[in-house]
Structures are given as C-alpha cells and as structure tokens.
Tab-separated table of C-alpha atoms and ligand atoms in Angstrom:
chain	number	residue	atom	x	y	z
A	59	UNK	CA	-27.231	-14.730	-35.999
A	60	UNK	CA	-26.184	-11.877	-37.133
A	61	UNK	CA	-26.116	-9.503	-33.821
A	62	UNK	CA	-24.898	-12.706	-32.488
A	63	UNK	CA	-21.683	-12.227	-34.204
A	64	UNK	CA	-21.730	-8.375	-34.055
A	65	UNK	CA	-22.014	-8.818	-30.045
A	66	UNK	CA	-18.793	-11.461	-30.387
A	67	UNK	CA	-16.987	-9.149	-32.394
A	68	UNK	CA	-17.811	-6.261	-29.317
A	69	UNK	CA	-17.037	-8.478	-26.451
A	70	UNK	CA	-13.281	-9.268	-28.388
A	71	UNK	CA	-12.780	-5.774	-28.400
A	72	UNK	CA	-13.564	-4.691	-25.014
A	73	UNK	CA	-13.182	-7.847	-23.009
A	74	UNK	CA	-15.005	-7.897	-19.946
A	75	UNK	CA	-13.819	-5.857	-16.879
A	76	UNK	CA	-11.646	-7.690	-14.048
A	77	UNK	CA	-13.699	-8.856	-11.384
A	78	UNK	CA	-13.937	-11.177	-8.621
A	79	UNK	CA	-16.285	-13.602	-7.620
A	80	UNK	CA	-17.916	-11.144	-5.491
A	81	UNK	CA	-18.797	-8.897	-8.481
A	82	UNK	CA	-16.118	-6.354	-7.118
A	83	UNK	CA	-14.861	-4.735	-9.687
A	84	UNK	CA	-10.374	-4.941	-9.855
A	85	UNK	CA	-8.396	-1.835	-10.871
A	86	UNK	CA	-6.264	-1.431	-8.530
A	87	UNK	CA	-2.475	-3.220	-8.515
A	88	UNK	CA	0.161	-2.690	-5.712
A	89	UNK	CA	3.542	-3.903	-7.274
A	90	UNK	CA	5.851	-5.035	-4.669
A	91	UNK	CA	9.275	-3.684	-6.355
A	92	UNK	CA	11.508	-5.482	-3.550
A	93	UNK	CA	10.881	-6.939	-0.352
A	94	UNK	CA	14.598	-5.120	0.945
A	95	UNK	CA	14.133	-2.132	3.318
A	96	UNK	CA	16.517	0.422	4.663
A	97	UNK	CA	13.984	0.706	7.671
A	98	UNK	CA	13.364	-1.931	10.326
A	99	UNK	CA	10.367	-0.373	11.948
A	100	UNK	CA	9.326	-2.350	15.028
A	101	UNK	CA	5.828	-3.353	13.786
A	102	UNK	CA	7.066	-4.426	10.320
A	103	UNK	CA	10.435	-5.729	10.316
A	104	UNK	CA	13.010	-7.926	12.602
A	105	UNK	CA	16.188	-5.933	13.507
A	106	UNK	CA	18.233	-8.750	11.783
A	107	UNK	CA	16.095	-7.961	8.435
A	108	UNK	CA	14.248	-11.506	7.193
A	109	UNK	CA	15.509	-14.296	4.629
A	110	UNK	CA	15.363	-12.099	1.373
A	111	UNK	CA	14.466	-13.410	-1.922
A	112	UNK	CA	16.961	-14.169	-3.786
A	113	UNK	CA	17.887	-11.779	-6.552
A	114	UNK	CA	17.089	-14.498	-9.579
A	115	UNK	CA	13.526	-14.489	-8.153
A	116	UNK	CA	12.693	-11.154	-8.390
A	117	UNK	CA	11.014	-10.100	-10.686
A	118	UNK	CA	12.495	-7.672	-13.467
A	119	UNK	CA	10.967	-4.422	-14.723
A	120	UNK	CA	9.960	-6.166	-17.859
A	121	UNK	CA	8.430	-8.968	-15.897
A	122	UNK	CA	6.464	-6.420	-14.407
A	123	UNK	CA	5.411	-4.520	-17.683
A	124	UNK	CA	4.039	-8.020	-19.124
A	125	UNK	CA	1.803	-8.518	-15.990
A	126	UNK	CA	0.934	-4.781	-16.352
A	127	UNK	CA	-0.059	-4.990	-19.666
A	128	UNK	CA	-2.131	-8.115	-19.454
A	129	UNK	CA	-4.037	-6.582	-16.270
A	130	UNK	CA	-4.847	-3.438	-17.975
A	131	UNK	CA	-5.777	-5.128	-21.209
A	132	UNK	CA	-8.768	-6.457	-19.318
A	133	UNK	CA	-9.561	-3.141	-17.268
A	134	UNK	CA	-6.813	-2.526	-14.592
A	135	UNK	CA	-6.916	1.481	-14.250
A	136	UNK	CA	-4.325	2.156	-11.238
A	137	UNK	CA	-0.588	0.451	-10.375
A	138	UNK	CA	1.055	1.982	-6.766
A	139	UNK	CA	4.756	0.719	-6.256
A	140	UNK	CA	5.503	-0.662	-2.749
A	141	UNK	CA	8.188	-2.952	-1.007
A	142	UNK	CA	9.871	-3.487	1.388
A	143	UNK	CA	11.134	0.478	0.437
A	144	UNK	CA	10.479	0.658	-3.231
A	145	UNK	CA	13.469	3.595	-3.749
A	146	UNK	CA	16.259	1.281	-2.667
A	147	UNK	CA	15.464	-0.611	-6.236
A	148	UNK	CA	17.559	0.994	-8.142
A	149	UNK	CA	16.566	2.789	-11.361
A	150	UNK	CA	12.963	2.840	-10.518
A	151	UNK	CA	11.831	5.970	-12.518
A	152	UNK	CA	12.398	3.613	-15.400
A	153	UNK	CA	9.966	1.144	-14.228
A	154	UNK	CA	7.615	4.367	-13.854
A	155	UNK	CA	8.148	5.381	-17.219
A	156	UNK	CA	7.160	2.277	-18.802
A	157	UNK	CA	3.944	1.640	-16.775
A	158	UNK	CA	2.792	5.104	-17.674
A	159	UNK	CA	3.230	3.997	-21.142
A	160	UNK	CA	0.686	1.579	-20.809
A	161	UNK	CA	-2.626	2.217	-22.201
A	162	UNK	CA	-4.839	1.990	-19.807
A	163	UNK	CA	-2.783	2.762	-16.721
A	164	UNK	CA	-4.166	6.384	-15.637
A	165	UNK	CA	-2.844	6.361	-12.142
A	166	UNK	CA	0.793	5.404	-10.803
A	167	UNK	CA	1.461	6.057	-7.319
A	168	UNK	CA	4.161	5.316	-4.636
A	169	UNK	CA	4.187	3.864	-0.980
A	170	UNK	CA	7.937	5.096	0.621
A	171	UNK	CA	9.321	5.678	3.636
A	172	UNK	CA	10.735	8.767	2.290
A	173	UNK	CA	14.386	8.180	3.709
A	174	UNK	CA	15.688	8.779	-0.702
A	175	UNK	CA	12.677	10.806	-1.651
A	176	UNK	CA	13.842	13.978	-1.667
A	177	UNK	CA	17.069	12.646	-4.250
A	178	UNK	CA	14.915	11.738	-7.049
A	179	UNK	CA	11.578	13.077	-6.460
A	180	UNK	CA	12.035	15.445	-9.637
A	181	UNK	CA	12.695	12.149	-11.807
A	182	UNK	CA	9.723	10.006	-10.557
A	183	UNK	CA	7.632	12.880	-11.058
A	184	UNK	CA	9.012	13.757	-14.407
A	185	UNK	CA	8.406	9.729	-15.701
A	186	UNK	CA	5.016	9.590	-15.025
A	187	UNK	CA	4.444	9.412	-11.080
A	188	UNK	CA	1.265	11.155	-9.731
A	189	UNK	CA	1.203	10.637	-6.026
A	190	UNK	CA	2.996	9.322	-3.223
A	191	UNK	CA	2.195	8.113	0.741
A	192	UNK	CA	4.802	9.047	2.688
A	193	UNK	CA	4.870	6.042	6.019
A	194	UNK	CA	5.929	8.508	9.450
A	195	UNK	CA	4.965	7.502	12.350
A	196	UNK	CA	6.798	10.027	14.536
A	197	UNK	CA	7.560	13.973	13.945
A	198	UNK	CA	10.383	13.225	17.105
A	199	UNK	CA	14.047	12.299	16.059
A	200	UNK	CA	15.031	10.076	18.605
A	201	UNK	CA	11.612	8.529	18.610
A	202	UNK	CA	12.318	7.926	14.881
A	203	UNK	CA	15.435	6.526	15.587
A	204	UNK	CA	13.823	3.979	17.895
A	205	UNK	CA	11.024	3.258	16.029
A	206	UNK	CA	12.392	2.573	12.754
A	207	UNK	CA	15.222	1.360	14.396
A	208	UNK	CA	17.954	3.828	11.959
A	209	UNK	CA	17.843	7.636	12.344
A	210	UNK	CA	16.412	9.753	9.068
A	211	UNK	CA	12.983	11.992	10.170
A	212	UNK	CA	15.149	14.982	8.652
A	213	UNK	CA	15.672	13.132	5.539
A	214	UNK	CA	11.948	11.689	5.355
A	215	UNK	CA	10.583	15.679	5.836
A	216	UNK	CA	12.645	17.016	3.477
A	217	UNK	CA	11.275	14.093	1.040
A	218	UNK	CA	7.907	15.356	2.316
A	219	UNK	CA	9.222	19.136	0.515
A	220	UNK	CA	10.627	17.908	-2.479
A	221	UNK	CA	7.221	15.599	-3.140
A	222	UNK	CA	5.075	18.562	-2.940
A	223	UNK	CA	7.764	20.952	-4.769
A	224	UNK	CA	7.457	18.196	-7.800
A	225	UNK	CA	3.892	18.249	-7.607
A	226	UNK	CA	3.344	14.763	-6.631
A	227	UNK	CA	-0.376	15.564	-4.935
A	228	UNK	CA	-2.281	14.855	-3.491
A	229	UNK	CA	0.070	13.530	-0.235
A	230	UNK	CA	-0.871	11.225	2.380
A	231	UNK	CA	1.339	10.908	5.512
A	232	UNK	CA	0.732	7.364	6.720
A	233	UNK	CA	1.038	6.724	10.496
A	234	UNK	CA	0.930	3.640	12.375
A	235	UNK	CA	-0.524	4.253	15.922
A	236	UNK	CA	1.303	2.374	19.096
A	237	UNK	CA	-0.075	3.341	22.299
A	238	UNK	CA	2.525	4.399	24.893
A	239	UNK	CA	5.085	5.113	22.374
A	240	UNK	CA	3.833	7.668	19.200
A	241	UNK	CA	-0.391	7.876	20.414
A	242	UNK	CA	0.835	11.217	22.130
A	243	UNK	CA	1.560	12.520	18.885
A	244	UNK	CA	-1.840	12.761	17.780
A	245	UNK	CA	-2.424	16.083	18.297
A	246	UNK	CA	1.217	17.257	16.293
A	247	UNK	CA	0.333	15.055	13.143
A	248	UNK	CA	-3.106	16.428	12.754
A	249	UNK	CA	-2.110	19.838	13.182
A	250	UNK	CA	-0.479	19.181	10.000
A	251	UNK	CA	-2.992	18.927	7.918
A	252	UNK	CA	-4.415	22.618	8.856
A	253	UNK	CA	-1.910	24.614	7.008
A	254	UNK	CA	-0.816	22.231	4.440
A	255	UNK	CA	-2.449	20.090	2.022
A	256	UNK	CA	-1.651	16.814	3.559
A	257	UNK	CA	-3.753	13.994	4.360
A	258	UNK	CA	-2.462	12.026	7.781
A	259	UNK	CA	-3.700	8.611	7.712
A	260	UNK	CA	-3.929	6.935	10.989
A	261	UNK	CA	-3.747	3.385	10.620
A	262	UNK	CA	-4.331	0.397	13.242
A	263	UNK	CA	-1.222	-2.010	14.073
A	264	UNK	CA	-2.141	-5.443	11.928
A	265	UNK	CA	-0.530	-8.468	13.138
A	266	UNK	CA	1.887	-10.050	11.610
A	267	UNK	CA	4.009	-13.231	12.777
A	268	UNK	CA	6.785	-10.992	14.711
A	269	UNK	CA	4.644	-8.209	15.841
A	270	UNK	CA	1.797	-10.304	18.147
A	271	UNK	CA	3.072	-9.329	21.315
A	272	UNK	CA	3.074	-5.496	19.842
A	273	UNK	CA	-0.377	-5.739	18.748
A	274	UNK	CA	-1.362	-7.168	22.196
A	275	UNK	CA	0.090	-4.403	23.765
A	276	UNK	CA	-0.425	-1.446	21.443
A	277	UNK	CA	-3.180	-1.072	19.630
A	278	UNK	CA	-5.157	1.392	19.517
A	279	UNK	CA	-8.496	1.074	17.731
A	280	UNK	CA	-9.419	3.995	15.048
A	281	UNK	CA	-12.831	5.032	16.840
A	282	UNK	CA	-10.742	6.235	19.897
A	283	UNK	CA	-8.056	8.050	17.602
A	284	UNK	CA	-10.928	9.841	15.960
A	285	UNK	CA	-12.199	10.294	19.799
A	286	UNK	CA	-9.153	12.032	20.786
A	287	UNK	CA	-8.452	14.316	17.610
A	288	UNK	CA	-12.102	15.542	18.133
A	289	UNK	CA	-10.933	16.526	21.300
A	290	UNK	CA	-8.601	19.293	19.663
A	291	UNK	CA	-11.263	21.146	17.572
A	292	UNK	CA	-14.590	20.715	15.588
A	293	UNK	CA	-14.120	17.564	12.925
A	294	UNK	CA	-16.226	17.462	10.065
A	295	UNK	CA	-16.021	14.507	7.498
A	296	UNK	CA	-14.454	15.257	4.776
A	297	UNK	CA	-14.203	13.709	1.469
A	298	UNK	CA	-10.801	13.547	1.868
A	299	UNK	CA	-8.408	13.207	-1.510
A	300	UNK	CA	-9.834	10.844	-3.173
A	301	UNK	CA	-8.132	7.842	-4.930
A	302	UNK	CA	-8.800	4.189	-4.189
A	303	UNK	CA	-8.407	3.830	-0.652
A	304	UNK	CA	-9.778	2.558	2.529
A	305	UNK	CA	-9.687	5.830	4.747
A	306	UNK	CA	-12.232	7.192	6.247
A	307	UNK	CA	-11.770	11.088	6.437
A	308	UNK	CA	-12.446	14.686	8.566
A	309	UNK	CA	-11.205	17.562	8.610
A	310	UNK	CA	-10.853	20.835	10.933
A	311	UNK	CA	-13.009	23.906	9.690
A	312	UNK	CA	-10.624	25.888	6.941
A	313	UNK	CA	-7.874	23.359	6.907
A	314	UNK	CA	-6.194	23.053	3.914
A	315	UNK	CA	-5.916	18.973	4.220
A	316	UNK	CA	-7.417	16.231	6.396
A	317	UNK	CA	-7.549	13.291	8.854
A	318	UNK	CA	-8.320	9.696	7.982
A	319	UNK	CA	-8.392	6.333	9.465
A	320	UNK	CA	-7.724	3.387	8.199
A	321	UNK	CA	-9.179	0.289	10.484
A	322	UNK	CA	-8.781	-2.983	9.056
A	323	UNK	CA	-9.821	-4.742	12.070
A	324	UNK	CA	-12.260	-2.572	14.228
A	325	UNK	CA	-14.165	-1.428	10.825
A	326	UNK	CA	-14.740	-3.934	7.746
A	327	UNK	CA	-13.833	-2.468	4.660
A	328	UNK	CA	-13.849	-5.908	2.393
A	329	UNK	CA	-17.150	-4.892	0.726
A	330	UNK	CA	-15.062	-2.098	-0.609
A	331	UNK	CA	-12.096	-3.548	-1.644
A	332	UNK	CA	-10.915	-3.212	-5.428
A	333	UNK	CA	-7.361	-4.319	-5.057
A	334	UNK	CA	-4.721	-7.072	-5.186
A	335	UNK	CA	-1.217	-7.404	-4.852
A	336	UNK	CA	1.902	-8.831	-6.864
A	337	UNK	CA	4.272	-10.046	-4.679
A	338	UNK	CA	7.851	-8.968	-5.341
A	339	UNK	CA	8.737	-12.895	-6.489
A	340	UNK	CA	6.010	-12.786	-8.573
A	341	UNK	CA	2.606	-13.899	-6.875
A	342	UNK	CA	-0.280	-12.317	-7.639
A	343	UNK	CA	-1.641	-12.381	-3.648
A	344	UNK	CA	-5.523	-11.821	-3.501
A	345	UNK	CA	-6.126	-10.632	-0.032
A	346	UNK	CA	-3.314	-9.050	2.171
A	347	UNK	CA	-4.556	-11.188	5.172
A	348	UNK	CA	-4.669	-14.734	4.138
A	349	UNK	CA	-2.521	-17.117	1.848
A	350	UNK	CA	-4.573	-16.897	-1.373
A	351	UNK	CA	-2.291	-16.079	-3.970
A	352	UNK	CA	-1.371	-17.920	-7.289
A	353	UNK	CA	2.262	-17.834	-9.342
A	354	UNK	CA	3.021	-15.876	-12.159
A	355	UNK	CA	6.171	-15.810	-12.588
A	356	UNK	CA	6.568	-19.264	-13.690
A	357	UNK	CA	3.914	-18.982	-15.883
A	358	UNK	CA	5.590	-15.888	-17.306
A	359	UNK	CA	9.185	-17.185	-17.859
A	360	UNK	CA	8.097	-20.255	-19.408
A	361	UNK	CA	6.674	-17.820	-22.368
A	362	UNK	CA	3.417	-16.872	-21.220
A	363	UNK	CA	2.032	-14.104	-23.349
A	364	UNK	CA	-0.340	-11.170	-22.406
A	365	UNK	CA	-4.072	-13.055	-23.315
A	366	UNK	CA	-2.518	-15.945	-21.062
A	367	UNK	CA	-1.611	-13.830	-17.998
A	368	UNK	CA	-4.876	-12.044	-18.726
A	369	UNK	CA	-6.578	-15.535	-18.485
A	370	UNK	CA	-4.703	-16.238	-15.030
A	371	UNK	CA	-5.601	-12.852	-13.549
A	372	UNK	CA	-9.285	-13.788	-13.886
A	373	UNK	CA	-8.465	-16.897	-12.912
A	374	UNK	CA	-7.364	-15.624	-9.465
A	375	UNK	CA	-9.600	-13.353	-9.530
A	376	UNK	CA	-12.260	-16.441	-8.129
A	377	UNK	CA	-9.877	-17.153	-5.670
A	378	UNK	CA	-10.335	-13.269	-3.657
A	379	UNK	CA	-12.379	-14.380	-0.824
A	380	UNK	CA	-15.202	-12.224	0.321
A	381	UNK	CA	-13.421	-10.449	3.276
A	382	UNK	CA	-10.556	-11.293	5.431
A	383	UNK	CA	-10.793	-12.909	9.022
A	384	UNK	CA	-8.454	-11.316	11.197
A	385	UNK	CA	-9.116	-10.911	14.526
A	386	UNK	CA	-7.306	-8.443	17.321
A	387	UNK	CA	-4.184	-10.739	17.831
A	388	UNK	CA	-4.543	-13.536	15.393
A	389	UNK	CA	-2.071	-13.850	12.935
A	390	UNK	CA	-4.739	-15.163	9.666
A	391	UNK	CA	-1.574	-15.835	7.453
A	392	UNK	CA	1.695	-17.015	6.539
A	393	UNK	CA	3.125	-13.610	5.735
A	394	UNK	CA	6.241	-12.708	7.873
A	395	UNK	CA	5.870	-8.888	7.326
A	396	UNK	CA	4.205	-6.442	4.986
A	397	UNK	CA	7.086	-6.314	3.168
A	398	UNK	CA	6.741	-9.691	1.759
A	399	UNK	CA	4.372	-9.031	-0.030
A	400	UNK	CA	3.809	-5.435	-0.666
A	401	UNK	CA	1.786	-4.132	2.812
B	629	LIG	N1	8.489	1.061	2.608
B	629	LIG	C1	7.256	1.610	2.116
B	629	LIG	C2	6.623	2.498	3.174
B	629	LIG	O1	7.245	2.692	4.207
B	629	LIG	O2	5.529	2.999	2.937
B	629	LIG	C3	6.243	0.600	1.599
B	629	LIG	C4	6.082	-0.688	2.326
B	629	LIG	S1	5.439	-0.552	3.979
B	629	LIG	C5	5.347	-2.286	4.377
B	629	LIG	C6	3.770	-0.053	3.669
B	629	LIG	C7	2.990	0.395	4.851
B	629	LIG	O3	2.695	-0.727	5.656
B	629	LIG	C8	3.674	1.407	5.752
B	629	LIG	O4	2.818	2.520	5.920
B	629	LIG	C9	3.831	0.681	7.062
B	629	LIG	O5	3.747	1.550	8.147
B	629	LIG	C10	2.668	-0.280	6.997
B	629	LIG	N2	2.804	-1.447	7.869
B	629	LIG	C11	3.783	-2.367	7.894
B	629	LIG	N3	3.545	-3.280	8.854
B	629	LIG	C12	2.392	-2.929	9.450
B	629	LIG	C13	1.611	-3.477	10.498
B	629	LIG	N4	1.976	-4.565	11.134
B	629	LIG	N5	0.463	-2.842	10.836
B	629	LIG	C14	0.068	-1.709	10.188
B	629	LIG	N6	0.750	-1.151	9.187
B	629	LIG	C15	1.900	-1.752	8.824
C-alpha cells in the first residue's frame, strides 16, 4: 500500500515519457512558424504562391509556448522552427527566446532558406538558437534564380557567414537533387564540406500534389548520389553532426565536415523516427506523408490548459502510424507543399 502510493506520488512527478504506439520515443517538435515563403522553389511551391491561411488562424507565439510547454512537460527535449520561410515572421527571435525559457527544451534549431539570415543571425543566436539548416540547392546564380524562381544565392551565402560567425553550429546545407538541372553540382557542394565545417545533406525529391510530374522526371535516388560523390575521392562514413536526424553520413579523409543523404523513399527510416510536426494553423500532424494529424488550436483557444494539451499530445501520439507509404510518384497525402505543414 504503501510503495503503492510512494510509486503514484513518483509517476506525478515525472510523468511518463511521450511515446507512440510503436514504443518510439517523441522529442522532437518542428514548429511551422508560417506557411508564407519569399521562395517559390519548383519542387515546393506554385509560382502563384498557394491559398494562405488566413492570419486569424495562425497561430501566435504564445499559442505556441502553451503547446511547448505541455510537450516538454511530458518529455519533449528538441523544438526546430520551419515554414514556409520561418524569417519572414516577423519578430521571431522573440519566439526563440521564450522556447529557450522552457524547462526542458535543450535544443532549438532553424530550417531557412537563408535569403534574411545574415540580418539577424546575431539576434537568433543571442535568444537562444543553437543551429540552423540552411535549404541551397544550387552554388550557380542564374540557376538559383530559376530554381527558386527569385534571385538571392549571394544573400543565402552570406547568411551561410554570418550563421557560422554567430556560432550557430553545427551547419547543415540542405540540397534537393533534380537530375538534369542541379545533379551536376554534386561534385561543387561536396567539395564544401572539405575545408569547412559544413554538413551537405542531399535529399531525394518527395512528391507532393504539384511536383508529380518533377518527381517522375527528376529523381535521383540517394544510393547513386553516394555512387557518384565516391567517384571524387575515398568516402568513409562518418558520424556526421549529430542531432536528431535522418541522414546518413561520409566524409572525405581530413575534411573538416561531411556528406549525408537523406532518402525517404529508396531507404526506410520510420523505425527511426522521433518526430512530429505542428502545423502553422495549429495541427499537431503525426507523419509528414499521410493525413494523420489532430487540432489543437481549438482545443487551445477554448481554454485548454497545459495537463490538457499534454493529454492530447499522447493522445495523438496513438495515431503516428508505423511508417509512411509513399511510393516513387504517389502522392500518399493531402498536403499541397511542405510548407503547409512544416516540410
Ligand atoms: N523555408 C525553409 C527552408 O527553406 O528550409 C523551411 C521550409 S522548407 C519546406 C524545408 C525543406 O523542405 C527545404 O530543405 C526544402 O528544400 C525541402 N522540400 C520542400 N519540398 C520538397 C520536396 N518536394 N522534396 C524534397 N524536399 C522538399
């Protein structure tokens, strides 16, 4: 009776850890901040931009705090801001400032295209960001301009700089490979990581309702990226930076950073997977391919308090299925783009 109550008293006090049904353990949020972009790269975005949320529905910095809280109240460890292009939101270093206030939260990160990174670098650093991925896909000017449909690889480099000169390390460069139109810039982004400390992601084109016709025609899958860096010198795996993600990485003999490759269709990485998404209107989405998501925003402006949301996290929690089903070409949800829902 008596350690009966002692081991109540214990499991009040350090509720058990978020986890799914799967007996994955869930520390890992990425916060979609906006779902606006000042980018409308070809594999992501239409040229026209897509129906936005409206501003009402977005949720506000407090909003996100209260979710926050509640996750890391039952274990959440790491938060990564995302979009759409997280810097357009204005004031964001405030939002920074109080998630690092959170007890609990021991790693805040940032997903940008880089285009305003080099303006307030300094000041995310400062409030309490750690790291940041840096999306490039093309070390060529015009090719930028083409592929992200606006010019700004000067601007996104010198973002690269000012990230480093603020200390916001370790850096990964993530690059989305099209064949025919960047896959002959293998060679230039690896040779990037041999002097500097940066960590070039190659990732596979995922298909999305626009971008079918793109995927058809350009993918390329991650075993023959690896095939053709190999081709430029003696690659070694590597345990890359660390952090909670689904690279796999190598590296050239003395180089200072490394390759990885991220394959979410040729290689299955579900088994692995510690992460969900909030949506920027709100949803808590459990699996970036596939509609499984529940609300939380409604549940949060009609007064919902932190043990509440906590509840509803583990509620969605049973909801994460085991692994996703996409297949080369299929489209396996709803989602528009990526920046729906925080990609
Ligand atoms: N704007 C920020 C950025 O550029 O990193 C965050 C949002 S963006 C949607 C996040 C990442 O998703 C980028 O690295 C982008 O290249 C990637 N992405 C978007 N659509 C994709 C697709 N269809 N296939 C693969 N990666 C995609």
């Amino acid at each position: 009776m008596v350690s009966e109550t002692i081991d109540l008293i214990a499991s009040a006090a350090n509720p058990p850890p978020l986890a799914d049904a799967f007996n994955r353990p869930i520390t890992y949020l990425r916060i979609s901040v906006t779902d606006r972009c000042n980018l409308r790269c070809v594999y992501c975005m239409p040229e026209a931009g897509l129906p936005w949320i409206p501003k009402p529905d977005i949720l506000s910095f407090e909003e996100i705090v209260a979710i926050v809280e509640a996750a890391a109240s039952i274990g959440l460890r790491s938060v990564r801001l995302t979009g759409g292009e997280p810097l357009v939101r204005r004031d964001l270093p405030e939002l920074v400032r109080a998630l690092a206030a959170i007890p609990g939260i021991d790693d805040i990160s940032l997903s940008t295209n880089g285009l305003l990174l080099a303006e307030c670098a300094a000041e995310l650093a400062a409030a309490g960001l750690q790291r940041v991925n840096v999306s490039l896909d093309t070390l060529r000017p015009e090719r930028f301009e083409s592929l992200a449909r606006r010019p700004g690889l000067e601007r996104v480099l010198a973002g690269i700089d000012a990230a480093l000169a603020a200390g916001l390390a370790p850096l990964k460069i993530n690059c989305v490979v099209l064949r025919g139109q960047n896959d002959d810039e293998l060679a230039a982004f690896a040779a990037l990581t041999v002097e500097r400390e940066l960590f070039v992601r190659f990732i596979e084109v995922m298909p999305v309702e626009d971008n079918l016709a793109l995927q058809r025609d350009s993918y390329v899958p991650s075993s023959e990226i690896l095939a053709r860096i190999g081709e430029l010198g003696e690659l070694l795996p590597s345990a890359g930076p660390g952090g909670n993600g689904p690279a796999r990485y190598f590296a050239f003999p003395n180089a200072r950073g490394a390759v990885g490759v991220i394959s979410p269709l040729s290689h299955d990485y579900c088994e692995r997977c510690n992460r969900v998404r909030l949506s920027a209107d709100g949803r808590l989405r459990l699996c970036l391919f596939g509609d499984y998501e529940i609300d939380l925003r409604a549940p949060l402006r009609a007064g919902a308090g932190r043990d509440e949301l906590a509840a509803l996290l583990r509620g969605g929690m049973l909801i994460k299925p085991e692994r996703h089903h996409l297949r080369l070409g299929e489209q396996s949800s709803r989602m528009r783009a990526f920046s729906e829902i925080g990609g």
